[in-house]
Tab-separated table of C-alpha atoms and ligand atoms in Angstrom:
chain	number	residue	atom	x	y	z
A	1107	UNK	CA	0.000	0.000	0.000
A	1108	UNK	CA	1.611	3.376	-1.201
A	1109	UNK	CA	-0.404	6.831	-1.839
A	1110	UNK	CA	-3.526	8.200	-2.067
A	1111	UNK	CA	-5.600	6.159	-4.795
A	1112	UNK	CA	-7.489	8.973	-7.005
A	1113	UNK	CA	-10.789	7.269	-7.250
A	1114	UNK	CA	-12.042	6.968	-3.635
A	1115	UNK	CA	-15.238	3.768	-2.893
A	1116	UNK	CA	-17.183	6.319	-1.265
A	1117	UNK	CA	-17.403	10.287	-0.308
A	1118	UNK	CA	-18.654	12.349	2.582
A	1119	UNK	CA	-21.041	14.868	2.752
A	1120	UNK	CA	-21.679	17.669	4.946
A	1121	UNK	CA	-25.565	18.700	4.288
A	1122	UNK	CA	-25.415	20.738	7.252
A	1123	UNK	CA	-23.050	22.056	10.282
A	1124	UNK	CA	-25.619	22.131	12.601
A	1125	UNK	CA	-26.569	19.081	14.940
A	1126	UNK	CA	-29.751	19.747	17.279
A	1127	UNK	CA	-27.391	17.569	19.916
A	1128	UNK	CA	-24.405	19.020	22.114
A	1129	UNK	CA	-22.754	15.357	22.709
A	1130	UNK	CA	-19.335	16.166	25.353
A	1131	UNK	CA	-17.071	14.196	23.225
A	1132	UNK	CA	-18.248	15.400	19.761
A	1133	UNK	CA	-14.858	16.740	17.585
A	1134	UNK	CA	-16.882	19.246	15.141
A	1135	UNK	CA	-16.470	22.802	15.398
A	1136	UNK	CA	-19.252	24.910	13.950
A	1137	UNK	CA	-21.928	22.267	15.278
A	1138	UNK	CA	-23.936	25.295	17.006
A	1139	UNK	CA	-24.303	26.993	13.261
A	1140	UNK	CA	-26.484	26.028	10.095
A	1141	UNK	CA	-24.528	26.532	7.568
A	1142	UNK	CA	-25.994	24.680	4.784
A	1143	UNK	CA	-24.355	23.402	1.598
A	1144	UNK	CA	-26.176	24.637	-1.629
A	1145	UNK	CA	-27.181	22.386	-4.137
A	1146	UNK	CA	-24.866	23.669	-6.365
A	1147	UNK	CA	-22.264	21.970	-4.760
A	1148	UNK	CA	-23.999	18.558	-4.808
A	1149	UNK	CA	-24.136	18.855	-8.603
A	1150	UNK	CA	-20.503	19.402	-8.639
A	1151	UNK	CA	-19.659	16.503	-6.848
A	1152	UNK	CA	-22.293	14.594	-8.278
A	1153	UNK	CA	-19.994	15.197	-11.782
A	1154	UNK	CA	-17.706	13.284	-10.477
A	1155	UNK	CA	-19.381	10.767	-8.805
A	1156	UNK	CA	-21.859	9.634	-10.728
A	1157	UNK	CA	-18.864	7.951	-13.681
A	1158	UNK	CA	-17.443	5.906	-10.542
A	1159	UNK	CA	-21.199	4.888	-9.367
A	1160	UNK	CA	-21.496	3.564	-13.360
A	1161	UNK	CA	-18.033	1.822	-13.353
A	1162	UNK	CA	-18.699	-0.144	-9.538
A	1163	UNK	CA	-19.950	-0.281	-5.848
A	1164	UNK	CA	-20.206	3.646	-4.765
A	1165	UNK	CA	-21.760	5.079	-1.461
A	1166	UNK	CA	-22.077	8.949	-0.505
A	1167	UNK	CA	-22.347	9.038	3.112
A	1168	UNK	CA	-24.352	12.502	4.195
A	1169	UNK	CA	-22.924	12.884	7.608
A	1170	UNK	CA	-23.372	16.369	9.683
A	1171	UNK	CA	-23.228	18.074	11.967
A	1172	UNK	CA	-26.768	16.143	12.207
A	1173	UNK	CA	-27.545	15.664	8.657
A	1174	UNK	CA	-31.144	15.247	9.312
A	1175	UNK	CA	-31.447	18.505	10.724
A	1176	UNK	CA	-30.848	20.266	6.913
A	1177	UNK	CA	-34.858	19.107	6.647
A	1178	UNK	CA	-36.114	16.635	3.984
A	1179	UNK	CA	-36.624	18.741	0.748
A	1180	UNK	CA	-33.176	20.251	1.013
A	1181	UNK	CA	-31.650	17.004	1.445
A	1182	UNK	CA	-33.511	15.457	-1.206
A	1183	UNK	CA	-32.582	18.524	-3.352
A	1184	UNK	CA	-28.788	17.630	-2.392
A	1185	UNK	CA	-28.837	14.021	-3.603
A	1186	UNK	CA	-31.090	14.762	-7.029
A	1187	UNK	CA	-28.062	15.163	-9.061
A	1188	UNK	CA	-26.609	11.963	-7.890
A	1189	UNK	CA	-27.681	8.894	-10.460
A	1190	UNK	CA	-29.689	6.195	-9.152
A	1191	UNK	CA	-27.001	3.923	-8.645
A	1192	UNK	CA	-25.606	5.849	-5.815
A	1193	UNK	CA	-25.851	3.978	-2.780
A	1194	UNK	CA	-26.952	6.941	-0.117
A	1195	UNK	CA	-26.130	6.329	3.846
A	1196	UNK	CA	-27.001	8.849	6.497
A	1197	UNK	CA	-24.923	8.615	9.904
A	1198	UNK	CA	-27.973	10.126	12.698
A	1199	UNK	CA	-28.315	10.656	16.297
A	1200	UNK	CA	-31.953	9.380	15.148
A	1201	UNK	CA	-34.099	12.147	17.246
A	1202	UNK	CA	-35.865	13.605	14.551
A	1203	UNK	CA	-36.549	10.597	12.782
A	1204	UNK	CA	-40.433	9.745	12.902
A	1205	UNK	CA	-42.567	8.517	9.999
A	1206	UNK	CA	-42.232	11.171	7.478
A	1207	UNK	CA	-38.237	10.630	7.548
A	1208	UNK	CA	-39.047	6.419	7.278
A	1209	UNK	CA	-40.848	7.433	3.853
A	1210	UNK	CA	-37.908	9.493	2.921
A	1211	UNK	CA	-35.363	6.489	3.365
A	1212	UNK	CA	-37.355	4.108	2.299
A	1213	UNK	CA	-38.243	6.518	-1.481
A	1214	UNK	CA	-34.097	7.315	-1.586
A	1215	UNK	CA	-33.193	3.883	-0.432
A	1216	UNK	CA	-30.778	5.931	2.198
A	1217	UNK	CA	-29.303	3.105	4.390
A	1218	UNK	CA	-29.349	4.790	8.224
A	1219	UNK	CA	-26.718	4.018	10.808
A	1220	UNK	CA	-27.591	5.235	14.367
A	1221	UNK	CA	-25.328	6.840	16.951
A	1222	UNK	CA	-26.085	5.334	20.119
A	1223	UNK	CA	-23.488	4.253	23.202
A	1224	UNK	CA	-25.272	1.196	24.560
A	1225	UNK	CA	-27.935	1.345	27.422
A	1226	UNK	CA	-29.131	4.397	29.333
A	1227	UNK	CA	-26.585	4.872	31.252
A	1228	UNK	CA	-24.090	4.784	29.149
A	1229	UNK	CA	-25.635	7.881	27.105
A	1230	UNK	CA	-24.523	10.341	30.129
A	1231	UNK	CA	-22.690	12.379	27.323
A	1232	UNK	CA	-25.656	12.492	24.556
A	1233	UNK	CA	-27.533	15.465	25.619
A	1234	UNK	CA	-29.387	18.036	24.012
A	1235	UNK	CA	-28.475	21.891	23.708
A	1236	UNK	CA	-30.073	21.999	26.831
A	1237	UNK	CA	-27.660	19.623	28.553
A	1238	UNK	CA	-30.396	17.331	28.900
A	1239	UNK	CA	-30.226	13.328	28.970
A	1240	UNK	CA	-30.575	12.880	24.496
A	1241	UNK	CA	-31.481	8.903	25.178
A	1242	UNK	CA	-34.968	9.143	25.324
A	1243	UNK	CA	-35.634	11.067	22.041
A	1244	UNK	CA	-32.340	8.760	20.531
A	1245	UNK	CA	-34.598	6.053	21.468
A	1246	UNK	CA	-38.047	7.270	20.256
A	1247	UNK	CA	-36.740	7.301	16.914
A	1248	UNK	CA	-35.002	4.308	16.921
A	1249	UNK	CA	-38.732	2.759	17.475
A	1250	UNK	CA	-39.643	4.336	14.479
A	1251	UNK	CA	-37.077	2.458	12.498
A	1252	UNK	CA	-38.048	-0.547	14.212
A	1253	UNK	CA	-41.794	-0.620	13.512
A	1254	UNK	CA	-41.321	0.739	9.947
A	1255	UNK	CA	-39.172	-2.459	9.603
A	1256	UNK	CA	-36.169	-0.172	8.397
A	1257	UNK	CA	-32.939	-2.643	8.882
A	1258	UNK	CA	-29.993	-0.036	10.563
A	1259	UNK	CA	-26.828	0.298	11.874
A	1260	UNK	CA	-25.338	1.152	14.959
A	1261	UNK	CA	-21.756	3.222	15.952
A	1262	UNK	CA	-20.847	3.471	19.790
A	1263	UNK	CA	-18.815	5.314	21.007
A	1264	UNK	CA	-16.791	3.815	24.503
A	1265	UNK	CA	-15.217	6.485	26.627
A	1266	UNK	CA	-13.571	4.401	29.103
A	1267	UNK	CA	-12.705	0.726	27.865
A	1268	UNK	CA	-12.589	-2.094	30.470
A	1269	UNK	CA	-13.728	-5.769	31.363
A	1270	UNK	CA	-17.384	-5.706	32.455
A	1271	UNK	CA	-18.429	-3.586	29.615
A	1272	UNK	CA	-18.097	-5.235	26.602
A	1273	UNK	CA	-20.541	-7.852	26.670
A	1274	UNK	CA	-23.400	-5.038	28.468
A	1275	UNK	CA	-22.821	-3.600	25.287
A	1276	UNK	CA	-23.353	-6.318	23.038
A	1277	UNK	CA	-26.278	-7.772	24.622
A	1278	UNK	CA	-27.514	-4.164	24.582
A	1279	UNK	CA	-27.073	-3.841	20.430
A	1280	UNK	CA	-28.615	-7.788	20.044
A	1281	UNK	CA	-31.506	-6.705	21.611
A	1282	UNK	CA	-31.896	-3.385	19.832
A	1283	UNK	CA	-31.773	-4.663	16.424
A	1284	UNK	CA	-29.290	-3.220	14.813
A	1285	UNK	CA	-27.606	-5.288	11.682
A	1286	UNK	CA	-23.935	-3.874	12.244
A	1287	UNK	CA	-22.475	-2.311	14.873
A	1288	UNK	CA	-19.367	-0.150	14.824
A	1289	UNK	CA	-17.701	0.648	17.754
A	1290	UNK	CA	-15.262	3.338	18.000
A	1291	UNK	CA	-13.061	4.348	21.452
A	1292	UNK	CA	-13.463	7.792	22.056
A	1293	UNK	CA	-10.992	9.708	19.968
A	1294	UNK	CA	-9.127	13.307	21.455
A	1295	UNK	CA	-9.255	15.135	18.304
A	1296	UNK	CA	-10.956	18.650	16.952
A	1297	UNK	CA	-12.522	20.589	19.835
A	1298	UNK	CA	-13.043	17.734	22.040
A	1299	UNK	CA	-9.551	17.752	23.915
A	1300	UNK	CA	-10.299	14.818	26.677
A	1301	UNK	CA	-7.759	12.549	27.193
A	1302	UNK	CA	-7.726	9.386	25.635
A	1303	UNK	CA	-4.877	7.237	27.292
A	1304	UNK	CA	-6.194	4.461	29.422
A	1305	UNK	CA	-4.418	1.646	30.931
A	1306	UNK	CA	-3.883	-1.147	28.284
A	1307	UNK	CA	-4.789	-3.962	29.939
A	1308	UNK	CA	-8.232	-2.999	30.792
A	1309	UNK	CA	-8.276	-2.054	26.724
A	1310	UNK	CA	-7.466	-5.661	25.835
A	1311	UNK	CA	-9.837	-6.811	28.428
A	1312	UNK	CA	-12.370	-4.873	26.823
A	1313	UNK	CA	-11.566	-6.592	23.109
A	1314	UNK	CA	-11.204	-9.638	24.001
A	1315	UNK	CA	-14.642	-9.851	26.263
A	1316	UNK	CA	-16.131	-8.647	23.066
A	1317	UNK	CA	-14.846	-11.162	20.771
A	1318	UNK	CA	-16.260	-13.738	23.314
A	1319	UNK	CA	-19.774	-11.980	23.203
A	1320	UNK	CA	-20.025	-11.586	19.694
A	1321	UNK	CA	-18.592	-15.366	19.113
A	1322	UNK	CA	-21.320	-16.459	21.370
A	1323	UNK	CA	-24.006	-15.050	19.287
A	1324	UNK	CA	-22.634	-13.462	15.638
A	1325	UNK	CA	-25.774	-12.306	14.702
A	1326	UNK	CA	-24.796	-8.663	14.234
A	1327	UNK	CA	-21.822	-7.854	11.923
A	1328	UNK	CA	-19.183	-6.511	14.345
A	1329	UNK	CA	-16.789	-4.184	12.083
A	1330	UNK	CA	-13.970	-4.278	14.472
A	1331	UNK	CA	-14.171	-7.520	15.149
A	1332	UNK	CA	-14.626	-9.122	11.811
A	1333	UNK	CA	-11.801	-6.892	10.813
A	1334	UNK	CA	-9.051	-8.489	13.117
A	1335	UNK	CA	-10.598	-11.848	12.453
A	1336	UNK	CA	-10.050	-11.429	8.757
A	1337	UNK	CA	-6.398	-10.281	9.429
A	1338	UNK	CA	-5.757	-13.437	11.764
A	1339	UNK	CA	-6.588	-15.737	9.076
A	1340	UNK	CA	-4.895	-13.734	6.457
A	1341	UNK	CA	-1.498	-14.489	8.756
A	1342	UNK	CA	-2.665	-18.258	9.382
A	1343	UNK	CA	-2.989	-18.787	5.451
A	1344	UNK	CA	0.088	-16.468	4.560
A	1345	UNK	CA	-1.575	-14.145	2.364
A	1346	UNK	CA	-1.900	-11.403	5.099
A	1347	UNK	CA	0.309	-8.872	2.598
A	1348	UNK	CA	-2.125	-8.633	0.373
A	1349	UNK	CA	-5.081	-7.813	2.654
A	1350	UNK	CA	-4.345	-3.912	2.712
A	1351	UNK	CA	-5.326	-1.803	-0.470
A	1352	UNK	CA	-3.016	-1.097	-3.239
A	1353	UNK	CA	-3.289	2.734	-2.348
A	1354	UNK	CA	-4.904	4.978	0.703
A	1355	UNK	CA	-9.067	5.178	-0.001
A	1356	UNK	CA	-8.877	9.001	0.283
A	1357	UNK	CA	-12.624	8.889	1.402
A	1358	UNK	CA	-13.202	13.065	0.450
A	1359	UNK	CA	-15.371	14.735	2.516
A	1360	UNK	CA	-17.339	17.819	0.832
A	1361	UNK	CA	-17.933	21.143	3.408
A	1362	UNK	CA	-20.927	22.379	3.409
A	1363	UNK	CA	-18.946	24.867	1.320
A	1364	UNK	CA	-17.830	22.086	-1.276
A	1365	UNK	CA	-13.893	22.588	-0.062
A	1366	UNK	CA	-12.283	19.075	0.323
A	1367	UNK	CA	-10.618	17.414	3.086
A	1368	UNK	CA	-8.764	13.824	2.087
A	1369	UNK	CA	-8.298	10.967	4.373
A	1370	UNK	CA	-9.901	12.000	7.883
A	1371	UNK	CA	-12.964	14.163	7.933
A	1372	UNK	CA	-12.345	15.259	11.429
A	1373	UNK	CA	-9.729	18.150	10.055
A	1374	UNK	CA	-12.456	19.322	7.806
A	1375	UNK	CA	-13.185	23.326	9.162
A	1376	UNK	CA	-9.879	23.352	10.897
A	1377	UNK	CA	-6.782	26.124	10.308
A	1378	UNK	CA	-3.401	25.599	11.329
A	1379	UNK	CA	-0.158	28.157	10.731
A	1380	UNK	CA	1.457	25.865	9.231
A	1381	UNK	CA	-0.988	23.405	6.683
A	1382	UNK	CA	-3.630	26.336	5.970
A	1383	UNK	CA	-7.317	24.555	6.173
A	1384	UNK	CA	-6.236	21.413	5.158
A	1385	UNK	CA	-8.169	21.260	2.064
A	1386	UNK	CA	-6.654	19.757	-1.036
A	1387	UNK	CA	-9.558	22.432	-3.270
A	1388	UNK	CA	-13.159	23.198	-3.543
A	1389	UNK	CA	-15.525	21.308	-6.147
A	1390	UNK	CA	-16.506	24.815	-7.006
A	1391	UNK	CA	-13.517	25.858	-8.541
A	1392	UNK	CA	-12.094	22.533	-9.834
A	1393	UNK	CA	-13.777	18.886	-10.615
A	1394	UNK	CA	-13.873	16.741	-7.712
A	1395	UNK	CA	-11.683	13.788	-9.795
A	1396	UNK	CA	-9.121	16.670	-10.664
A	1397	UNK	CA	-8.598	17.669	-6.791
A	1398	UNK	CA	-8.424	13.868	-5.668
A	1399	UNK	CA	-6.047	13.336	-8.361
A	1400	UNK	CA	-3.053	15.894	-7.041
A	1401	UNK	CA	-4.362	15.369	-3.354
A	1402	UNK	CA	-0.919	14.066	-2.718
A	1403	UNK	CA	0.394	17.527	-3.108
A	1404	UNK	CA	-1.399	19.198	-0.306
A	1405	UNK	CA	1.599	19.537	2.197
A	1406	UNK	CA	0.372	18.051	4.936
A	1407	UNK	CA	-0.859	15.127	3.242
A	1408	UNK	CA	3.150	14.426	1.890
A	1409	UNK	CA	3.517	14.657	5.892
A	1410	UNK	CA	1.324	12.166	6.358
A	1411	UNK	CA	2.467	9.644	3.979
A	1412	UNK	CA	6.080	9.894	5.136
A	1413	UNK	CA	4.237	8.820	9.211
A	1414	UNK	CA	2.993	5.868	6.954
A	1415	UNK	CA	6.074	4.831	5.724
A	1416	UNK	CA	7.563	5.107	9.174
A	1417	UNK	CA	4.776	3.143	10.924
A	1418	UNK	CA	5.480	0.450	8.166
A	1419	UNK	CA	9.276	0.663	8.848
A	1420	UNK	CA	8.956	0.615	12.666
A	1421	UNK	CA	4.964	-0.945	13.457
A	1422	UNK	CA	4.853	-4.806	13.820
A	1423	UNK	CA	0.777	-4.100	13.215
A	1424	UNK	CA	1.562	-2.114	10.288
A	1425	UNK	CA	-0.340	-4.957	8.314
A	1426	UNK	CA	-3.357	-4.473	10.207
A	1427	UNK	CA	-3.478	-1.439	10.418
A	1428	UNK	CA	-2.163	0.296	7.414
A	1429	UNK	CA	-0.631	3.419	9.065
A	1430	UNK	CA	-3.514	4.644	10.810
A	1431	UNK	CA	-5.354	8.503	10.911
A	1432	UNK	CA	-4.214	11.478	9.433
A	1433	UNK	CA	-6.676	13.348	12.222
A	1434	UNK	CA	-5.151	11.151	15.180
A	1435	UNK	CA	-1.508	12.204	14.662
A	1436	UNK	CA	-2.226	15.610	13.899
A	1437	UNK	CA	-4.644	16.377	17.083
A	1438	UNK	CA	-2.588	13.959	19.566
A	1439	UNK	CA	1.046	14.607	18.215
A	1440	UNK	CA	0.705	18.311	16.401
A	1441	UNK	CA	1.698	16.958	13.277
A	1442	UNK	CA	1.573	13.760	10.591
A	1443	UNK	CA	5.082	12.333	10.388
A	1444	UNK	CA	5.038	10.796	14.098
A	1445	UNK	CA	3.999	6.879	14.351
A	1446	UNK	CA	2.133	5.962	17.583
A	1447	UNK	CA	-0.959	7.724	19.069
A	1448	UNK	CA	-3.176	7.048	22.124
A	1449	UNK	CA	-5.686	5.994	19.030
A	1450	UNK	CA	-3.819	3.593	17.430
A	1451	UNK	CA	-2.844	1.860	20.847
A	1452	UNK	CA	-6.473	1.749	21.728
A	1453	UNK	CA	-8.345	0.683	18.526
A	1454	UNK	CA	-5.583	-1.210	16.371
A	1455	UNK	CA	-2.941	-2.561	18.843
A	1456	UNK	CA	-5.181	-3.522	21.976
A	1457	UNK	CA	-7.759	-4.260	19.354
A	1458	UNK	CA	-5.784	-7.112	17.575
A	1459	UNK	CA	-3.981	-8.098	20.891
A	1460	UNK	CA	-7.125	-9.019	22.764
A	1461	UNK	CA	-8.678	-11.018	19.745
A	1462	UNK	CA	-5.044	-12.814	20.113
A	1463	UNK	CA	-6.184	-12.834	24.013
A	1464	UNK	CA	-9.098	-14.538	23.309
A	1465	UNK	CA	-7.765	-16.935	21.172
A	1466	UNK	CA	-5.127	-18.311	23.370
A	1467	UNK	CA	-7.952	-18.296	26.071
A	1468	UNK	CA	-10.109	-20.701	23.886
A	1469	UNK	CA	-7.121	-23.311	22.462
B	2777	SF4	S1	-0.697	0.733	14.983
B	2777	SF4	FE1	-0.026	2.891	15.176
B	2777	SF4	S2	2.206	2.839	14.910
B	2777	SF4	FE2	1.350	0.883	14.110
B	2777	SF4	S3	0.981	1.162	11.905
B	2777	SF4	FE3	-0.877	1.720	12.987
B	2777	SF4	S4	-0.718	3.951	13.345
B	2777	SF4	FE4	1.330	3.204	12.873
């Protein structure tokens, strides 16, 4: 795996800033404003896109802010340039969805994936603008989903990995009914500057209990999981070299004001003094293909490939992992040429130790 491939498998969309939630750990700046992207910038991107959507497998993911708060007829205005082959996904906190939204999915085919952190009390940092508990409207809409039938998915977000938790959560996401489940360790990145170091044993603990849960019933496709599964066998058959792409996915997300940000979305309405906004162009100037294609020359994206090249020069994970996120480095270490961050221990080394945890427990 070298560089940034110039045709990404999917791209990210920013409908809206806003999100009608005011979650403590959320990363995204301009959250409290509305700042809409106009549907001329959908076309633009939709130039590019729809040629890849013709040629193979292509998703745009409309991702906020909440991107159910830019309202149904301008999001439907946003994804009519697209062609039908488009696969469209929305990532929601899912309190505004009710029956009118279940219509809207079900007449765009948009496949929706839920943020949610397990039970109740788990939810202590999904709250409203009001600082008030979110879990109760999170779950009203969630019912909607169910009863319409809608199939979803489901991204959690763990603040503070241990044993004990794991399998909570699991049962908790068997019983809600979601299809897949993502979950992600709380990141420190953008404007949410909590630490993220935590001891590594109790990470491990917290892999490996959920490799046991999940093996116990597999009924919901765990991404992490099946991810370091697949890499385990890949070593056990000798072929794990080839598991990694050719080239870096530069998954592009679009602004709300069509500028681009390659590789991590969480830089995306950021400035620094020394890498500018971090944008590699705007679809309004240039064609979407045409900025992916000389992405490599944005300067902090040549940083960021060099911290690849040293993770795969120093990183027994490398493999796995593929060099990690550009966002990670640059919010943890101040920059994109340094190897290890608090994110990579706790979602790609811990991760891939305690499946080997649970392995050796089970011989
Ligand atoms: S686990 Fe960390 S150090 Fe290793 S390849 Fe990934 S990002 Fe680099």
């Amino acid at each position: 795996m070298r560089g940034v491939a110039a045709v990404p498998s999917y791209v990210v969309m920013q409908p809206t800033t806003l999100c009608n939630l005011d979650c403590a750990y959320c990363y995204l700046p301009l959250r409290a404003a509305d700042r809409r992207m106009p549907v001329p910038v959908a076309e633009a991107v939709a130039a590019s896109v729809n040629p890849w959507a013709s040629a193979g497998r292509f998703s745009v993911v409309w991702h906020g802010g909440e991107p159910l708060a830019a309202g149904r007829e301008h999001l439907a205005a946003l994804m009519a340039p697209f062609a039908p082959e488009v696969e469209h996904h929305v990532q929601t906190n899912a309190t505004l969805i009710d029956d009118a939204w279940c219509d809207f999915f079900q007449e765009h085919g948009v496949r929706v994936s839920v943020s949610v952190d397990g039970p109740r009390e788990r939810n202590d940092d999904r709250v409203t603008r009001a600082g008030r508990p979110a879990y109760d409207r999170i779950m009203r809409g969630v019912s909607v989903l169910r009863r319409r039938g809608l199939p979803f998915s489901a991204l959690a977000v763990v603040s503070r990995p241990r044993a004990g938790l794991a399998a909570e959560l699991y049962d908790y996401f068997l019983d809600l009914g979601c299809d897949v489940l993502g979950i992600n360790i709380e990141e420190t990145e953008g404007v949410n500057t909590r630490g993220n170091a935590h001891d590594q044993a109790d990470v491990t603990a917290f892999w490996a209990e959920l490799v046991a849960a999940w093996r116990r019933e597999p009924r919901i496709h765990l991404r992490e999981i099946e991810w370091s599964l697949r890499y385990a066998a890949a070593v056990l058959d000798g072929v794990a070299d080839d598991l990694l792409p050719r080239q870096l996915d530069p998954i592009p997300t679009i602004g709300h004001d069509g500028s681009v940000t390659v590789l991590s979305p969480e830089l995306a309405g950021f400035t620094d003094p020394r890498y500018g906004d971090f944008s590699s162009g705007n679809v309004l100037e240039s064609p979407l293909a045409e900025i992916l294609a000389g992405a490599e020359r944005t300067p902090w994206v040549g940083e960021f490939l060099a911290g690849v090249e040293a993770c795969r020069d120093t990183c027994p994970y490398f493999g796995f992992c593929g060099g990690g996120h550009a966002a990670n480095r640059y919010f943890e270490l101040g920059r994109f040429d340094g190897t290890e961050t608090e994110h990579c221990r706790n979602s790609k080394i811990r991760l891939l130790e305690g499946v080997l945890e649970h392995a050796r427990d089970h011989q």
